[in-house]
XYZ file of C-alpha atoms in Angstrom:
349
model
C 31.233 -18.624 -7.993
C 31.240 -16.888 -4.537
C 28.770 -14.322 -3.392
C 31.564 -11.771 -3.168
C 32.164 -12.306 -6.878
C 28.600 -12.655 -8.097
C 27.010 -9.594 -6.340
C 29.354 -6.817 -7.760
C 28.980 -8.362 -11.270
C 25.246 -8.516 -10.851
C 25.084 -4.877 -9.549
C 27.085 -3.594 -12.516
C 24.745 -5.491 -14.893
C 21.572 -4.188 -13.233
C 22.811 -0.542 -13.369
C 23.726 -0.754 -17.098
C 20.419 -2.528 -17.755
C 18.338 -0.043 -15.853
C 19.946 2.957 -17.422
C 19.011 1.642 -21.019
C 15.511 0.153 -20.081
C 14.047 2.301 -17.252
C 10.396 2.919 -17.553
C 9.210 6.554 -17.677
C 7.465 7.063 -14.220
C 6.498 10.397 -12.623
C 8.534 9.711 -9.334
C 11.672 9.356 -11.630
C 11.143 12.749 -12.960
C 10.563 14.353 -9.702
C 13.890 13.427 -7.804
C 13.019 15.547 -4.827
C 13.469 13.604 -1.581
C 9.846 14.387 -0.658
C 8.706 13.025 -4.023
C 10.823 9.879 -3.689
C 9.543 9.334 -0.030
C 5.901 9.829 -1.192
C 6.232 7.439 -3.937
C 7.915 4.749 -1.830
C 5.092 4.969 0.700
C 2.497 4.667 -1.915
C 4.008 1.885 -3.783
C 4.132 -0.405 -0.712
C 1.816 -3.446 -1.647
C 0.256 -1.300 -4.402
C 0.734 -1.653 -8.129
C 2.657 0.996 -10.136
C -0.294 1.834 -12.530
C -2.696 2.279 -9.636
C -0.230 4.691 -7.864
C 0.551 6.994 -10.745
C -2.651 9.260 -10.626
C -2.706 9.129 -6.876
C 1.024 10.453 -6.773
C 0.319 13.229 -9.330
C -2.838 14.382 -7.592
C -1.321 14.351 -4.190
C 1.783 16.405 -5.093
C -0.456 18.937 -6.926
C -2.426 19.508 -3.805
C 0.437 18.952 -1.176
C 3.513 20.016 -3.109
C 5.724 20.462 0.065
C 6.337 18.670 3.428
C 4.920 21.904 5.087
C 1.563 21.428 3.266
C 1.490 17.685 4.022
C 2.010 18.584 7.646
C -0.859 21.135 7.675
C -3.501 19.331 5.734
C -6.718 18.341 7.634
C -7.078 14.614 8.260
C -10.263 14.249 6.288
C -8.665 15.947 3.287
C -5.618 13.723 3.680
C -7.811 10.553 3.700
C -9.828 11.664 0.631
C -6.741 12.206 -1.402
C -5.758 8.572 -0.235
C -9.233 7.131 -0.770
C -8.972 3.885 -2.649
C -5.183 3.142 -2.132
C -5.848 1.178 1.026
C -3.592 0.681 4.114
C -4.586 3.932 5.287
C -2.064 4.044 8.234
C 0.476 4.922 5.541
C -1.183 8.261 5.051
C -1.449 8.882 8.759
C 2.176 8.126 9.298
C 3.101 10.488 6.265
C 1.493 13.378 7.990
C 2.940 12.409 11.406
C 6.365 12.227 9.790
C 5.875 15.494 8.040
C 4.986 17.182 11.328
C 8.156 15.729 12.855
C 10.273 17.070 9.794
C 8.857 20.473 10.066
C 9.500 20.521 13.945
C 13.016 18.883 14.233
C 14.533 18.791 10.814
C 13.966 22.162 9.056
C 11.096 20.734 7.026
C 13.654 18.433 5.026
C 14.252 14.686 5.008
C 17.596 14.046 6.693
C 20.204 12.507 4.380
C 21.114 9.848 6.967
C 19.639 6.227 7.275
C 19.374 6.058 10.986
C 17.546 9.452 11.080
C 15.246 8.526 8.334
C 14.330 5.410 10.426
C 13.389 7.470 13.332
C 10.439 8.941 11.435
C 6.999 7.509 11.596
C 6.040 5.038 8.917
C 9.575 4.600 7.722
C 11.042 1.224 8.186
C 14.267 -0.407 6.923
C 13.191 -0.827 3.471
C 11.815 2.909 2.889
C 14.896 4.306 4.676
C 17.208 2.345 2.301
C 15.159 3.473 -0.724
C 15.169 7.188 0.162
C 18.810 6.945 1.403
C 20.041 5.477 -1.876
C 17.763 7.032 -4.445
C 17.426 10.416 -2.952
C 20.829 10.962 -1.402
C 23.214 8.446 -3.141
C 23.971 6.614 -0.018
C 25.317 3.002 -0.192
C 22.175 1.650 1.469
C 20.207 -1.244 0.081
C 16.479 -1.251 0.208
C 15.395 -5.056 0.746
C 11.830 -6.056 -0.063
C 10.148 -8.938 -1.673
C 11.464 -7.986 -5.141
C 15.159 -7.820 -3.837
C 14.731 -11.182 -1.859
C 13.294 -12.921 -4.862
C 15.979 -11.763 -7.147
C 18.921 -12.315 -4.743
C 17.774 -15.825 -3.511
C 17.573 -17.010 -7.135
C 20.739 -15.204 -8.080
C 22.581 -17.048 -5.230
C 20.328 -20.168 -5.047
C 19.819 -19.391 -1.463
C 17.087 -21.578 0.276
C 16.694 -19.077 3.332
C 13.019 -18.569 4.276
C 12.293 -14.980 3.055
C 9.386 -14.710 5.581
C 11.762 -14.513 8.457
C 13.177 -11.275 9.652
C 16.697 -12.964 9.913
C 16.751 -13.548 6.268
C 16.003 -9.998 5.442
C 18.665 -8.811 7.882
C 21.181 -11.265 6.326
C 20.480 -10.108 2.817
C 20.592 -6.371 3.844
C 24.134 -6.789 5.304
C 25.280 -8.961 2.276
C 24.081 -6.209 -0.198
C 25.375 -3.334 1.856
C 28.955 -4.669 1.700
C 28.942 -4.419 -2.009
C 26.485 -1.453 -2.627
C 27.830 1.442 -4.640
C 27.306 5.166 -3.674
C 26.225 8.194 -5.735
C 24.151 7.898 -8.895
C 24.936 4.211 -9.114
C 23.253 3.594 -5.657
C 19.984 5.288 -7.006
C 20.173 3.387 -10.218
C 20.902 0.131 -8.563
C 17.902 0.440 -6.141
C 15.463 1.405 -8.825
C 17.023 -1.234 -11.157
C 16.517 -4.022 -8.650
C 12.852 -2.854 -8.163
C 12.460 -2.766 -12.084
C 13.844 -6.157 -12.493
C 11.635 -7.600 -9.852
C 8.556 -6.136 -11.513
C 9.344 -6.786 -15.033
C 11.382 -10.087 -15.230
C 11.936 -11.945 -11.996
C 8.293 -12.007 -11.270
C 6.511 -12.604 -8.028
C 3.584 -14.661 -9.659
C 4.368 -16.942 -12.491
C 7.497 -18.106 -14.222
C 10.362 -15.579 -14.327
C 11.272 -14.244 -17.706
C 14.770 -15.606 -17.811
C 15.454 -15.491 -21.532
C 15.395 -11.779 -21.437
C 16.689 -11.176 -18.014
C 20.125 -9.380 -17.781
C 21.230 -11.598 -14.955
C 20.664 -15.016 -16.640
C 24.422 -15.598 -17.156
C 25.119 -15.085 -13.369
C 21.862 -16.470 -11.827
C 22.753 -19.814 -10.236
C 19.042 -20.886 -10.063
C 18.714 -20.319 -13.773
C 21.931 -22.185 -14.374
C 20.639 -25.145 -12.404
C 17.042 -24.952 -13.860
C 15.791 -24.394 -10.430
C 14.102 -20.971 -10.544
C 10.886 -22.550 -9.413
C 12.587 -23.578 -6.132
C 13.174 -19.961 -5.102
C 12.395 -17.930 -3.039
C 11.572 -20.231 -0.197
C 8.584 -19.279 1.950
C 6.952 -20.841 5.034
C 3.282 -21.464 4.475
C 0.847 -18.452 5.029
C -1.670 -18.580 7.729
C -5.257 -18.744 6.666
C -7.172 -15.413 6.664
C -9.722 -14.986 9.306
C -13.269 -14.852 7.759
C -15.620 -12.214 9.028
C -19.275 -11.938 7.911
C -20.957 -8.585 7.843
C -24.330 -7.102 6.862
C -23.993 -3.632 5.340
C -26.674 -0.998 5.231
C -27.088 1.656 2.516
C -29.461 3.943 4.433
C -30.947 7.066 2.852
C -33.366 9.675 3.930
C -34.341 11.912 1.277
C -30.994 12.879 -0.646
C -28.854 12.002 2.316
C -27.103 8.834 3.134
C -25.828 7.453 6.624
C -22.256 7.169 7.534
C -20.480 6.154 10.476
C -16.839 6.660 11.842
C -14.727 3.715 12.468
C -12.833 3.511 15.955
C -9.493 5.377 16.102
C -7.758 2.096 16.538
C -7.567 -1.157 14.659
C -8.515 -1.838 10.864
C -9.308 1.181 8.916
C -8.943 3.287 12.041
C -10.884 6.657 11.967
C -12.196 6.404 8.456
C -15.730 6.804 7.291
C -17.887 3.701 6.688
C -21.321 2.591 5.767
C -23.278 1.196 8.744
C -22.678 -2.362 9.298
C -23.002 -5.158 11.870
C -21.551 -8.592 12.388
C -23.192 -11.645 10.722
C -25.098 -12.247 7.545
C -28.920 -11.153 8.053
C -31.952 -12.070 6.095
C -34.085 -9.304 4.955
C -36.443 -9.897 7.994
C -33.510 -9.757 10.347
C -32.137 -6.723 8.804
C -35.407 -4.795 9.210
C -35.647 -6.055 12.762
C -32.110 -5.041 13.564
C -32.716 -1.408 12.197
C -35.922 -1.037 14.142
C -34.409 -2.232 17.289
C -31.763 0.536 17.146
C -34.518 3.049 16.554
C -34.656 3.446 12.818
C -37.982 3.655 11.268
C -37.671 1.808 7.826
C -39.999 2.466 4.974
C -38.565 0.205 2.187
C -35.830 -2.411 2.435
C -34.220 -4.346 -0.345
C -31.152 -6.493 -0.960
C -28.504 -4.619 -2.726
C -25.877 -7.354 -3.202
C -23.086 -9.546 -1.680
C -19.324 -8.443 -1.823
C -16.076 -9.740 -0.551
C -13.113 -7.787 0.524
C -9.717 -9.176 1.266
C -7.289 -7.568 3.687
C -3.854 -8.957 4.530
C -5.093 -11.062 7.518
C -8.887 -10.758 7.295
C -11.504 -11.412 4.690
C -14.824 -9.677 4.907
C -17.849 -11.497 3.392
C -20.580 -9.028 3.099
C -24.224 -8.925 2.302
C -25.964 -5.662 1.908
C -29.466 -3.988 2.187
C -30.651 -0.730 0.897
C -33.252 1.109 2.903
C -35.275 4.319 2.915
C -35.816 5.691 6.322
C -38.390 8.203 7.732
C -35.985 10.516 9.438
C -32.226 10.853 9.938
C -31.088 8.852 13.124
C -28.757 10.778 15.370
C -26.553 7.727 15.670
C -25.196 8.429 12.099
C -23.693 11.291 10.032
C -26.064 12.130 7.165
C -24.253 13.246 4.001
C -25.500 14.053 0.400
C -23.967 12.279 -2.468
C -21.851 15.320 -3.378
C -20.459 15.529 0.147
C -19.636 11.855 0.241
C -17.773 12.135 -3.165
C -15.888 15.238 -2.386
C -15.206 15.054 1.346
C -15.587 11.664 2.893
C -12.942 8.924 2.287
C -14.691 5.610 2.076
C -12.545 2.497 2.273
C -12.401 0.289 -0.992
C -13.897 -2.373 1.218
C -17.214 -0.587 0.841
C -16.770 0.320 -2.853
C -19.371 -2.194 -4.132
C -22.033 -0.427 -1.920
C -20.797 3.157 -2.271
C -21.064 2.982 -6.044
C -24.766 2.523 -5.466
C -25.099 5.928 -3.965
C -26.941 8.092 -6.428
């Protein structure tokens, strides 16, 4: 069966299946373009169940594009704390400022104009265009590539940009408009999350596309999608310090560029230190240590880097001017600490 025949049938099947089986999710109740945009940004590389409370809390505090454009950066980061990939939040605010300045505080109902906004790539533009405005624009991500390569038994390497472009054009030729476009985009997302799974065997017996899927018919679902091997993550060793003076704890700001740019962090340095080395390091930078003790090891995995951390808790005689000193209450209410430091920040009492 040719692609031109399979895709329209598959699209019709997915739309019907989705309308009967869609999950109740908060961003499907709030169909405003702003709410859809926010949900799509939050859902990037983040599980649905994780996003739900963040989405609802974010919209309660910042219910409009104007409110998002005006929010102080520290408050924005606090609302995002724990979601990771903090550049997403910074780009949300940048885009909101652009929308207030150039688009009348509204998301434009046009794919190319959506693409012009900070943080909105081809996938997100397609998702907003189809879900919020009913435009015949596909939103091609890992879910869609997995479904379509299995559906068509296509061995193209999905890690390559040319593969994503190929499938975007292929889907666009057959994509519907109006409510069907919205339901198809969400249906593809739903199918990829519930049946055509990213990890483990797909649930073909209950998949609505099993009668059309060439990989299923050929018993080759484990052959797709095809991916080139991932590069090994770079491993970085760090020593983290939980420094406290009375009821206040030391924090630093990360550089304005690079990983976790501009966020708060616990003091740290490269390498794994013994207790003696940790005490010597602190004294060399001018910190008078009273008591120092190990506070555990932790690992945090980023996309391309893995931090292997060892930590020390230390009481100090006086607050050093190289750091910001905050109470537990200030840290928990005002300072967004990345989840990379969560193992240690949970020890702040």
